[in-house]
């Protein structure tokens, strides 16, 4: 399918790589983003980048974490303090 914009085409191509998303849904999502405020798309793009670049696995227990050592492993007592 030919789109009137190379940027729409590229966005559809990338969104359609996500599991369960076909090109028709990808186009619908891309057109939705075009109708919303620019700040919403910037926020979505930022969240996706942060997810991919900043989320890691705890080097001790291999659970998902924002830090090298997760909060559970970082607490030597093995308990999270309720008001820490
Ligand atoms: Zn851990």
Short mmCIF file of C-alpha atoms and ligand atoms in Angstrom, two decimals:
data_model
loop_
_atom_site.label_atom_id
_atom_site.label_comp_id
_atom_site.label_asym_id
_atom_site.label_seq_id
_atom_site.Cartn_x
_atom_site.Cartn_y
_atom_site.Cartn_z
CA UNK A 1 0.00 0.00 0.00
CA UNK A 2 1.23 3.49 -0.85
CA UNK A 3 0.84 6.22 1.72
CA UNK A 4 0.91 9.97 0.98
CA UNK A 5 3.94 10.42 3.26
CA UNK A 6 7.21 8.51 3.59
CA UNK A 7 7.00 9.18 7.34
CA UNK A 8 3.62 7.50 7.60
CA UNK A 9 5.01 4.57 5.60
CA UNK A 10 8.02 4.25 7.93
CA UNK A 11 5.89 4.54 11.08
CA UNK A 12 3.46 1.89 9.82
CA UNK A 13 6.39 -0.38 8.92
CA UNK A 14 7.86 -0.06 12.43
CA UNK A 15 4.60 -0.28 14.39
CA UNK A 16 3.59 -3.38 12.39
CA UNK A 17 6.73 -5.16 13.67
CA UNK A 18 5.09 -5.31 17.12
CA UNK A 19 3.45 -8.65 17.96
CA UNK A 20 -0.23 -8.86 17.10
CA UNK A 21 -0.18 -5.62 15.07
CA UNK A 22 -0.89 -5.85 11.35
CA UNK A 23 -0.38 -3.04 8.83
CA UNK A 24 -4.03 -1.99 9.02
CA UNK A 25 -3.87 -1.52 12.80
CA UNK A 26 -0.45 0.10 12.47
CA UNK A 27 -1.89 2.67 10.05
CA UNK A 28 -4.80 3.33 12.42
CA UNK A 29 -2.36 3.94 15.29
CA UNK A 30 -0.14 6.19 13.14
CA UNK A 31 -3.14 8.29 12.04
CA UNK A 32 -4.29 8.46 15.65
CA UNK A 33 -0.92 9.89 16.66
CA UNK A 34 -1.16 12.51 13.89
CA UNK A 35 -4.47 13.71 15.31
CA UNK A 36 -3.20 14.01 18.89
CA UNK A 37 -1.01 16.69 20.43
CA UNK A 38 2.67 16.50 19.47
CA UNK A 39 3.53 16.27 23.16
CA UNK A 40 1.67 12.94 23.42
CA UNK A 41 3.83 11.41 20.70
CA UNK A 42 6.97 12.84 22.29
CA UNK A 43 5.91 11.31 25.60
CA UNK A 44 5.25 7.92 23.98
CA UNK A 45 8.58 7.98 22.14
CA UNK A 46 10.39 8.95 25.33
CA UNK A 47 8.73 6.19 27.33
CA UNK A 48 9.68 3.59 24.71
CA UNK A 49 13.30 4.79 24.64
CA UNK A 50 13.51 4.81 28.43
CA UNK A 51 12.00 1.33 28.54
CA UNK A 52 14.57 -0.05 26.14
CA UNK A 53 17.64 1.91 27.22
CA UNK A 54 17.17 2.12 30.98
CA UNK A 55 15.40 -1.06 32.04
CA UNK A 56 17.83 -3.87 32.78
CA UNK A 57 18.10 -7.14 34.61
CA UNK A 58 19.40 -7.20 38.19
CA UNK A 59 22.92 -8.59 38.04
CA UNK A 60 22.17 -10.69 41.12
CA UNK A 61 18.67 -12.16 40.70
CA UNK A 62 18.00 -11.31 37.01
CA UNK A 63 14.61 -9.75 37.69
CA UNK A 64 13.74 -6.56 35.81
CA UNK A 65 15.16 -3.46 37.46
CA UNK A 66 16.01 0.19 36.83
CA UNK A 67 19.34 -0.24 38.59
CA UNK A 68 22.32 -2.61 38.38
CA UNK A 69 21.15 -4.26 41.61
CA UNK A 70 17.37 -4.35 42.20
CA UNK A 71 15.75 -2.89 45.32
CA UNK A 72 15.17 -6.32 46.86
CA UNK A 73 18.77 -7.46 46.42
CA UNK A 74 20.07 -4.06 47.53
CA UNK A 75 18.44 -4.49 50.94
CA UNK A 76 20.70 -6.84 52.91
CA UNK A 77 17.89 -7.69 55.35
CA UNK A 78 15.78 -8.92 52.46
CA UNK A 79 12.86 -6.70 53.44
CA UNK A 80 11.66 -3.45 51.92
CA UNK A 81 11.22 -0.68 54.45
CA UNK A 82 7.69 0.75 54.28
CA UNK A 83 8.77 4.38 54.75
CA UNK A 84 12.28 4.29 53.30
ZN1 LIG B 1 17.85 -8.51 42.37
#
